[in-house]
Short mmCIF file of C-alpha atoms in Angstrom, two decimals:
data_model
loop_
_atom_site.label_atom_id
_atom_site.label_comp_id
_atom_site.label_asym_id
_atom_site.label_seq_id
_atom_site.Cartn_x
_atom_site.Cartn_y
_atom_site.Cartn_z
CA MET A 1 25.41 195.02 62.64
CA TYR A 2 23.03 192.08 62.77
CA ARG A 3 24.52 190.77 59.55
CA SER A 4 28.00 190.91 61.08
CA ARG A 5 26.84 189.01 64.17
CA PHE A 6 25.08 186.43 61.99
CA ARG A 7 28.24 185.94 59.96
CA LEU A 8 30.27 185.48 63.12
CA PHE A 9 27.71 182.97 64.40
CA VAL A 10 27.82 180.99 61.14
CA PHE A 11 31.61 181.06 61.12
CA ALA A 12 31.75 179.82 64.73
CA PHE A 13 29.22 177.07 64.05
CA VAL A 14 31.09 175.86 60.95
CA PHE A 15 34.40 175.99 62.78
CA VAL A 16 33.08 173.89 65.67
CA PHE A 17 31.24 171.47 63.37
CA VAL A 18 34.31 170.88 61.20
CA SER A 19 36.76 170.81 64.08
CA LEU A 20 34.90 168.32 66.29
CA PRO A 21 35.67 165.20 64.20
CA LEU A 22 39.24 166.40 63.71
CA TYR A 23 39.60 166.96 67.43
CA ALA A 24 38.03 163.58 68.18
CA GLN A 25 40.39 161.95 65.73
CA GLN A 26 43.40 163.68 67.23
CA SER A 27 42.38 162.93 70.80
CA ALA A 28 41.53 159.24 70.21
CA PRO A 29 43.86 157.10 72.31
CA ALA A 30 46.84 155.64 70.45
CA TYR A 31 47.11 152.06 71.64
CA LYS A 32 50.11 149.88 70.92
CA LEU A 33 50.76 146.22 71.72
CA THR A 34 54.32 144.97 71.99
CA VAL A 35 55.03 141.26 72.22
CA ARG A 36 58.60 140.11 72.85
CA ALA A 37 60.21 136.90 73.98
CA GLU A 38 61.72 137.35 77.43
CA LYS A 39 65.12 136.15 76.23
CA ASP A 40 66.92 138.65 74.01
CA SER A 41 67.89 135.84 71.67
CA ALA A 42 64.31 134.49 71.59
CA ILE A 43 65.82 131.01 71.38
CA TYR A 44 64.86 128.29 73.84
CA ALA A 45 65.41 124.57 74.36
CA LYS A 46 62.81 121.85 73.91
CA ASN A 47 60.37 121.77 76.86
CA GLU A 48 61.94 124.92 78.31
CA LYS A 49 59.45 127.53 79.52
CA VAL A 50 59.03 130.14 76.80
CA VAL A 51 57.90 133.53 78.10
CA PHE A 52 56.39 136.26 75.94
CA ASN A 53 56.20 139.66 77.61
CA VAL A 54 53.25 141.78 76.47
CA SER A 55 52.94 145.53 76.93
CA LEU A 56 49.85 147.61 76.16
CA THR A 57 50.49 151.32 75.94
CA GLU A 58 48.22 154.29 75.44
CA ASP A 59 49.95 157.31 73.96
CA GLY A 60 53.26 155.79 74.99
CA LYS A 61 52.31 155.01 78.60
CA LEU A 62 51.63 151.54 80.00
CA LEU A 63 47.91 150.88 80.35
CA ALA A 64 46.81 148.47 83.10
CA GLY A 65 43.65 146.51 83.73
CA LYS A 66 42.76 145.60 80.15
CA THR A 67 41.96 142.08 78.96
CA LEU A 68 44.28 140.93 76.21
CA ASN A 69 43.46 137.88 74.10
CA TYR A 70 46.26 135.76 72.73
CA THR A 71 46.80 132.83 70.39
CA ILE A 72 50.10 130.97 70.20
CA THR A 73 50.68 128.85 67.13
CA GLY A 74 53.70 126.71 66.49
CA ASP A 75 55.29 124.04 64.35
CA GLY A 76 53.77 120.60 64.71
CA SER A 77 50.25 122.10 64.64
CA PHE A 78 50.78 123.53 68.12
CA LYS A 79 48.07 125.92 69.36
CA GLN A 80 47.36 127.61 72.67
CA THR A 81 44.81 130.32 73.42
CA GLY A 82 43.99 132.40 76.46
CA GLU A 83 43.88 135.87 77.93
CA VAL A 84 45.98 137.99 80.25
CA THR A 85 45.46 141.32 81.95
CA SER A 86 47.71 144.23 81.13
CA GLY A 87 49.55 145.85 84.01
CA ASP A 88 51.96 148.61 84.93
CA LYS A 89 54.69 146.23 83.82
CA PRO A 90 54.65 143.70 80.95
CA ALA A 91 52.24 140.77 81.34
CA ALA A 92 53.81 137.32 80.92
CA ILE A 93 52.44 134.58 78.69
CA GLU A 94 54.06 131.20 79.23
CA THR A 95 54.25 128.20 76.94
CA SER A 96 56.68 125.53 75.74
CA LEU A 97 57.28 123.29 72.76
CA PRO A 98 58.42 119.67 73.08
CA HIS A 99 60.15 119.58 69.70
CA ALA A 100 62.33 121.80 67.53
CA GLY A 101 60.41 124.56 65.79
CA PHE A 102 59.09 128.10 66.04
CA LEU A 103 56.30 129.75 68.01
CA ARG A 104 54.30 132.88 67.21
CA CYS A 105 52.36 134.68 69.92
CA ALA A 106 49.62 136.94 68.53
CA VAL A 107 47.92 139.29 71.01
CA SER A 108 44.91 141.54 70.41
CA PHE A 109 43.12 144.36 72.20
CA GLU A 110 40.16 146.01 70.50
CA LYS A 111 41.49 146.64 66.97
CA VAL A 112 45.16 146.62 67.95
CA ASN A 113 47.37 143.59 67.37
CA GLY A 114 50.90 142.57 68.26
CA VAL A 115 52.96 139.49 67.53
CA GLY A 116 56.20 138.02 68.82
CA GLY A 117 58.26 134.99 67.85
CA ALA A 118 60.56 132.47 69.49
CA GLY A 119 62.64 129.57 68.26
CA VAL A 120 62.99 126.21 70.01
CA ASP A 121 66.26 124.42 69.21
CA PRO A 122 66.13 125.80 65.65
CA LEU A 123 69.42 124.13 64.68
CA GLU A 124 67.56 120.83 64.93
CA ILE A 125 64.74 121.79 62.57
CA LYS A 126 64.49 119.59 59.50
CA SER A 127 62.03 118.53 56.84
CA ASN A 128 60.65 115.02 56.70
CA ILE A 129 59.38 115.51 53.17
CA THR A 130 61.24 113.08 50.93
CA GLU A 131 63.52 114.57 48.30
CA PRO A 132 62.91 113.13 44.80
CA ALA A 133 65.21 110.18 44.14
CA ASP A 134 66.07 111.62 40.73
CA PHE A 135 66.59 115.22 41.91
CA ASP A 136 70.18 115.41 40.64
CA GLU A 137 69.38 113.48 37.49
CA PHE A 138 66.55 115.87 36.67
CA TRP A 139 68.58 119.03 37.17
CA ASN A 140 71.73 117.70 35.51
CA ALA A 141 69.63 116.93 32.44
CA GLN A 142 68.12 120.42 32.54
CA LYS A 143 71.54 122.07 32.75
CA ALA A 144 72.98 119.83 30.03
CA GLU A 145 70.11 120.79 27.72
CA LEU A 146 70.67 124.43 28.59
CA ALA A 147 74.38 124.18 27.76
CA LYS A 148 73.52 122.98 24.25
CA LEU A 149 71.60 126.16 23.50
CA PRO A 150 73.79 128.97 22.11
CA MET A 151 73.79 131.92 24.50
CA ASN A 152 73.57 134.50 21.72
CA PRO A 153 74.33 137.33 24.16
CA LYS A 154 73.25 140.85 23.31
CA LEU A 155 74.97 143.69 25.17
CA VAL A 156 73.66 147.22 24.71
CA PRO A 157 75.70 150.02 26.35
CA VAL A 158 73.77 152.00 28.95
CA PRO A 159 74.22 155.81 28.80
CA LYS A 160 76.41 157.19 31.55
CA ASP A 161 73.67 159.52 32.81
CA LYS A 162 71.70 156.44 33.92
CA PHE A 163 74.26 155.53 36.61
CA ASN A 164 76.77 158.39 36.81
CA ILE A 165 79.71 156.53 38.36
CA ASP A 166 83.18 157.13 36.97
CA ASN A 167 85.37 154.35 35.58
CA VAL A 168 82.46 151.91 35.24
CA GLU A 169 80.69 150.75 32.09
CA VAL A 170 77.22 149.19 32.07
CA PHE A 171 75.40 147.02 29.55
CA ASP A 172 71.78 145.98 29.26
CA ILE A 173 72.13 142.28 28.50
CA LYS A 174 69.93 139.55 27.06
CA VAL A 175 71.04 135.91 26.95
CA ASP A 176 69.00 133.19 25.29
CA CYS A 177 67.67 130.57 27.70
CA LEU A 178 65.34 127.60 27.86
CA GLY A 179 61.97 128.08 29.52
CA GLY A 180 60.59 130.74 27.22
CA MET A 181 62.35 133.87 28.47
CA PRO A 182 65.98 135.09 28.29
CA VAL A 183 68.27 136.15 31.07
CA SER A 184 67.70 139.90 31.27
CA GLY A 185 69.78 142.20 33.39
CA TYR A 186 72.44 144.85 33.73
CA LEU A 187 76.13 143.95 33.63
CA ALA A 188 78.51 146.50 35.17
CA LYS A 189 82.29 146.31 35.21
CA PRO A 190 85.29 148.57 35.81
CA VAL A 191 86.60 150.20 32.64
CA GLY A 192 89.83 148.65 31.40
CA ALA A 193 89.86 145.71 33.81
CA LYS A 194 92.63 143.23 33.11
CA PRO A 195 91.91 139.62 32.14
CA LYS A 196 91.47 137.21 35.06
CA SER A 197 91.43 140.03 37.60
CA LEU A 198 87.84 140.37 38.91
CA PRO A 199 85.46 138.37 41.11
CA ILE A 200 81.92 137.71 39.87
CA TRP A 201 78.96 139.09 41.83
CA ILE A 202 75.37 138.24 40.82
CA SER A 203 72.17 139.56 42.39
CA TYR A 204 68.76 137.91 42.01
CA HIS A 205 65.37 139.55 42.51
CA GLY A 206 62.65 139.06 45.07
CA ALA A 207 59.00 138.46 44.21
CA GLY A 208 57.18 140.91 42.02
CA VAL A 209 57.66 142.32 38.55
CA ARG A 210 60.23 145.03 37.93
CA SER A 211 63.29 146.01 35.96
CA SER A 212 66.78 144.92 36.82
CA SER A 213 68.82 147.41 38.84
CA ILE A 214 72.08 148.89 37.64
CA PRO A 215 74.90 147.52 39.89
CA ALA A 216 77.38 150.26 39.00
CA TRP A 217 78.38 151.03 42.60
CA THR A 218 79.15 147.36 43.24
CA ALA A 219 81.25 147.19 40.07
CA SER A 220 83.18 150.27 41.19
CA LYS A 221 84.50 148.18 44.10
CA GLY A 222 86.32 145.98 41.62
CA VAL A 223 83.94 143.19 40.61
CA LEU A 224 82.04 141.96 37.57
CA ALA A 225 78.52 142.79 38.74
CA LEU A 226 75.33 141.38 37.25
CA ASP A 227 71.77 142.09 38.39
CA ILE A 228 69.06 140.05 36.65
CA ASN A 229 65.33 140.44 36.97
CA ALA A 230 63.27 137.41 37.92
CA HIS A 231 61.29 137.01 34.71
CA GLY A 232 63.57 137.70 31.75
CA ILE A 233 61.56 140.81 30.89
CA VAL A 234 62.89 144.01 29.35
CA ASN A 235 64.59 146.54 31.61
CA GLY A 236 64.21 150.26 32.08
CA GLU A 237 60.53 150.58 31.17
CA SER A 238 57.91 152.74 32.86
CA GLU A 239 56.32 151.88 36.18
CA GLN A 240 53.03 151.34 34.36
CA PHE A 241 54.65 148.78 32.07
CA TYR A 242 55.55 146.57 35.04
CA LYS A 243 52.18 147.14 36.70
CA ASP A 244 50.48 145.90 33.55
CA LEU A 245 52.63 142.76 33.57
CA THR A 246 51.84 142.25 37.26
CA ASN A 247 48.12 142.44 36.59
CA GLY A 248 48.36 140.60 33.28
CA GLU A 249 50.54 137.76 32.03
CA LEU A 250 52.58 137.52 35.25
CA LYS A 251 49.68 137.67 37.67
CA ASP A 252 49.98 134.98 40.37
CA TYR A 253 52.95 133.46 38.56
CA SER A 254 54.52 131.81 41.60
CA LYS A 255 52.04 128.94 41.90
CA ARG A 256 51.55 128.47 38.18
CA ASP A 257 51.56 124.84 36.96
CA GLY A 258 52.70 123.56 40.32
CA ASN A 259 51.61 120.08 39.31
CA ASP A 260 54.01 119.70 36.37
CA ARG A 261 57.79 119.83 36.76
CA GLU A 262 58.26 120.72 33.09
CA LYS A 263 55.84 123.65 33.20
CA VAL A 264 56.04 125.01 36.75
CA TYR A 265 57.07 128.68 36.67
CA PHE A 266 60.16 128.18 38.81
CA ARG A 267 61.70 125.85 36.24
CA GLY A 268 62.24 128.78 33.88
CA MET A 269 63.40 131.01 36.73
CA PHE A 270 65.96 128.46 37.95
CA LEU A 271 67.20 127.88 34.39
CA ARG A 272 67.83 131.64 34.12
CA VAL A 273 69.80 131.41 37.38
CA PHE A 274 72.04 128.71 35.90
CA ARG A 275 72.28 130.59 32.60
CA SER A 276 73.43 133.73 34.36
CA LEU A 277 76.39 131.76 35.70
CA GLN A 278 77.06 130.21 32.30
CA PHE A 279 77.15 133.70 30.83
CA MET A 280 79.43 135.25 33.43
CA LYS A 281 82.12 132.57 33.74
CA PRO A 282 83.51 132.91 30.19
CA LEU A 283 84.00 136.69 30.57
CA PRO A 284 87.74 137.33 30.19
CA GLU A 285 87.89 139.55 33.29
CA TRP A 286 86.72 136.79 35.67
CA ASP A 287 89.51 135.77 38.01
CA GLY A 288 88.48 132.12 37.77
CA LYS A 289 88.26 132.00 41.55
CA ILE A 290 85.46 133.97 43.25
CA ILE A 291 81.74 133.86 42.49
CA VAL A 292 79.34 135.57 44.89
CA VAL A 293 75.55 135.20 44.60
CA THR A 294 73.07 137.20 46.61
CA GLY A 295 69.39 138.03 46.93
CA SER A 296 66.46 138.57 49.28
CA SER A 297 63.22 136.63 49.60
CA GLN A 298 62.61 135.03 46.19
CA GLY A 299 66.07 136.32 45.28
CA GLY A 300 67.46 134.65 48.39
CA GLY A 301 65.92 131.37 47.24
CA GLN A 302 67.52 131.82 43.82
CA ALA A 303 70.89 132.48 45.47
CA LEU A 304 70.60 129.13 47.28
CA VAL A 305 69.71 127.46 43.98
CA ALA A 306 72.72 129.06 42.29
CA ALA A 307 75.10 127.99 45.04
CA GLY A 308 73.65 124.48 45.26
CA GLY A 309 73.40 124.01 41.52
CA ASP A 310 76.85 125.29 40.53
CA ALA A 311 79.92 124.13 42.44
CA ASP A 312 81.89 127.13 41.16
CA VAL A 313 79.92 129.49 43.43
CA THR A 314 82.12 130.30 46.42
CA PHE A 315 80.02 132.68 48.56
CA CYS A 316 76.25 132.95 49.02
CA VAL A 317 74.21 135.65 50.77
CA SER A 318 70.57 134.67 51.15
CA HIS A 319 68.30 137.05 53.04
CA VAL A 320 64.97 135.67 54.34
CA PRO A 321 64.93 133.20 51.43
CA ALA A 322 61.71 132.11 49.75
CA ILE A 323 61.04 128.83 47.90
CA CYS A 324 62.34 126.91 50.93
CA TYR A 325 60.23 124.15 52.50
CA PRO A 326 57.16 125.22 50.51
CA LEU A 327 55.23 122.08 51.51
CA GLY A 328 55.92 122.51 55.22
CA SER A 329 52.26 122.98 56.07
CA LEU A 330 51.70 119.32 55.16
CA GLU A 331 53.74 118.53 58.27
CA GLY A 332 51.78 121.03 60.36
CA ASN A 333 54.70 123.48 60.25
CA PHE A 334 55.25 127.07 59.14
CA ASP A 335 56.10 126.77 55.44
CA GLY A 336 57.92 129.03 53.01
CA CYS A 337 56.60 131.21 50.22
CA PRO A 338 54.90 130.57 47.87
CA GLY A 339 53.25 127.90 50.03
CA PHE A 340 51.89 125.83 47.17
CA LEU A 341 49.55 123.90 49.47
CA ARG A 342 49.26 126.25 52.43
CA GLY A 343 46.33 125.18 54.55
CA ALA A 344 46.10 121.72 53.01
CA THR A 345 46.72 118.41 54.73
CA LYS A 346 48.47 115.30 53.48
CA GLU A 347 45.06 113.81 52.85
CA SER A 348 43.63 116.79 50.94
CA ALA A 349 46.75 117.81 49.03
CA ASP A 350 46.97 117.41 45.26
CA PRO A 351 49.44 114.50 44.84
CA ASP A 352 50.82 115.94 41.58
CA ILE A 353 51.80 119.14 43.40
CA VAL A 354 53.25 117.13 46.28
CA ASN A 355 55.42 115.22 43.81
CA THR A 356 56.44 118.26 41.74
CA VAL A 357 57.31 120.94 44.27
CA PRO A 358 60.31 119.21 45.94
CA TYR A 359 62.25 119.53 42.67
CA PHE A 360 62.00 123.29 43.15
CA ASP A 361 62.60 123.48 46.89
CA ALA A 362 65.65 125.69 47.47
CA ALA A 363 66.26 123.82 50.73
CA ASN A 364 67.03 120.72 48.66
CA PHE A 365 69.58 122.71 46.65
CA ALA A 366 71.04 123.88 49.97
CA LYS A 367 72.16 120.31 50.70
CA ARG A 368 74.54 120.62 47.74
CA ILE A 369 76.09 123.98 48.61
CA LYS A 370 79.87 124.07 48.93
CA ALA A 371 80.11 127.85 49.18
CA GLU A 372 80.45 129.85 52.37
CA SER A 373 76.94 131.00 53.17
CA VAL A 374 75.20 133.80 55.08
CA LEU A 375 71.46 133.62 55.79
CA THR A 376 68.99 135.78 57.71
CA ALA A 377 65.72 134.77 59.38
CA GLY A 378 62.89 136.87 60.86
CA PHE A 379 61.09 135.19 63.74
CA VAL A 380 57.74 136.82 62.90
CA ASP A 381 58.06 136.43 59.14
CA PHE A 382 54.70 135.26 57.81
CA VAL A 383 55.94 135.13 54.19
CA CYS A 384 59.13 133.10 54.46
CA SER A 385 58.91 131.59 57.91
CA ALA A 386 61.95 131.22 60.12
CA THR A 387 61.16 127.51 60.11
CA SER A 388 61.57 127.32 56.34
CA VAL A 389 64.81 129.31 56.47
CA TYR A 390 66.25 127.01 59.13
CA VAL A 391 65.33 123.92 57.10
CA ALA A 392 67.55 125.34 54.33
CA TYR A 393 70.25 126.56 56.72
CA ASN A 394 70.49 123.22 58.52
CA ASN A 395 70.87 121.47 55.15
CA ILE A 396 74.02 123.44 54.34
CA LYS A 397 77.16 121.49 55.18
CA SER A 398 79.76 124.12 54.29
CA LYS A 399 80.93 127.09 56.38
CA LYS A 400 77.90 129.16 57.30
CA VAL A 401 76.35 131.76 59.58
CA ILE A 402 72.78 132.87 60.20
CA PHE A 403 71.67 136.26 61.50
CA THR A 404 68.58 135.88 63.67
CA MET A 405 66.05 138.71 63.86
CA PRO A 406 63.59 137.99 66.72
CA GLU A 407 61.36 141.00 66.07
CA ALA A 408 61.57 141.12 62.29
CA GLY A 409 58.92 140.14 59.79
CA HIS A 410 59.69 139.75 56.11
CA SER A 411 62.35 142.42 56.07
CA VAL A 412 65.99 142.82 56.97
CA PRO A 413 67.06 145.77 59.16
CA GLY A 414 69.82 147.91 57.72
CA GLU A 415 72.34 146.98 60.40
CA ILE A 416 71.89 143.26 59.64
CA ARG A 417 72.40 143.86 55.92
CA GLN A 418 75.53 145.81 56.72
CA GLN A 419 76.92 142.96 58.80
CA ALA A 420 76.15 140.44 56.06
CA ASP A 421 77.69 142.71 53.43
CA LYS A 422 80.80 143.11 55.54
CA LEU A 423 81.24 139.33 55.68
CA MET A 424 80.84 139.20 51.90
CA TRP A 425 83.31 142.00 51.17
CA ASP A 426 85.80 140.69 53.72
CA TYR A 427 85.65 137.34 51.91
CA ILE A 428 86.17 139.00 48.53
CA GLU A 429 89.13 141.08 49.69
CA ALA A 430 90.75 138.15 51.51
CA ASN A 431 90.54 135.94 48.41
CA ARG A 432 90.92 138.49 45.65
CA VAL A 433 93.57 137.84 43.00
CA LYS A 434 96.41 140.21 43.80
#
């Protein structure tokens, strides 16, 4: 009997001892900070009062009487700090900016943080960093040298069980290229397509190290579809294979040799972009009319380079593009990834990097775009700032549209992608060879 009671006592003690931290964890208040510009558009005029509304909630309910600390940073080295008290309705933080640019309002309470963004006359944002006088000369020479190199394409059929879409054939392709690595990707096309009947569609990859994707679904909609990886590496390998490359020979590739225009990593990447177009245009199925390029982040930057570097490109979709305005911090502004000199000043910056990077600024290629263009920008994007995207967007002189995302970071909500895709497919269908 006593043994039974002792066992019950031990069981109860263990249960309480184990459950207490779990209960404490479950019952800890769930705080959340929401920071939003008062205007739905989050776009204001110069010197207009910009209002950020801040809500602190605990388990979903507004929590009043708490001190919230905030820091507002903005283009032109703008900075404002202060504190507000949370209430039973959103607390207002007011500021303004006397010039075109973006603002970020970061708010903190204990260990909880929130951030909101706003644009000030973003269609007037521009870079004052001088474009190299020989920009076109440099790239024309690069492309001419590339054209002399035989493509030597290798197309290996991909088994149907890898994509499982009827009436489409897929090839793993390699095309020789300058810069040390080939173009490497998957080419998908409808089976039995007639000569001069199909638009070209090319997708470029964001940052990181991974295989190309198989664009079979896109090809099934009646296009020549090519997806190339960013590095010219082999496709279809194990996840560990790409992890090893990420931690090995491709570690921190984006800022590599930023002081030498012949060695900087993006030279090889951009040459593969141009080579992908050189490879696709001779295909007999191309209609000779439509070329669409697309990508996100680093891929979005490559899409701008493709459209600006090849006048045959007719439509460009560039989501939150990287490699735009990468020296923006030298002007006290929010720059674009990879931010070669992020945190530096004009006085402290390596002059060789300052002179090299503008050759590889996708915003400079944007000046040369003739294609219809669709861009997206997240107002709280800390990777590819909205400022850097607008520098590129404002450089485009052809027909264009930008989707603004006031609450988005470095991502594109599904509904925005769908709208951008609709514009792309509407363009293709309206101009398709009948």
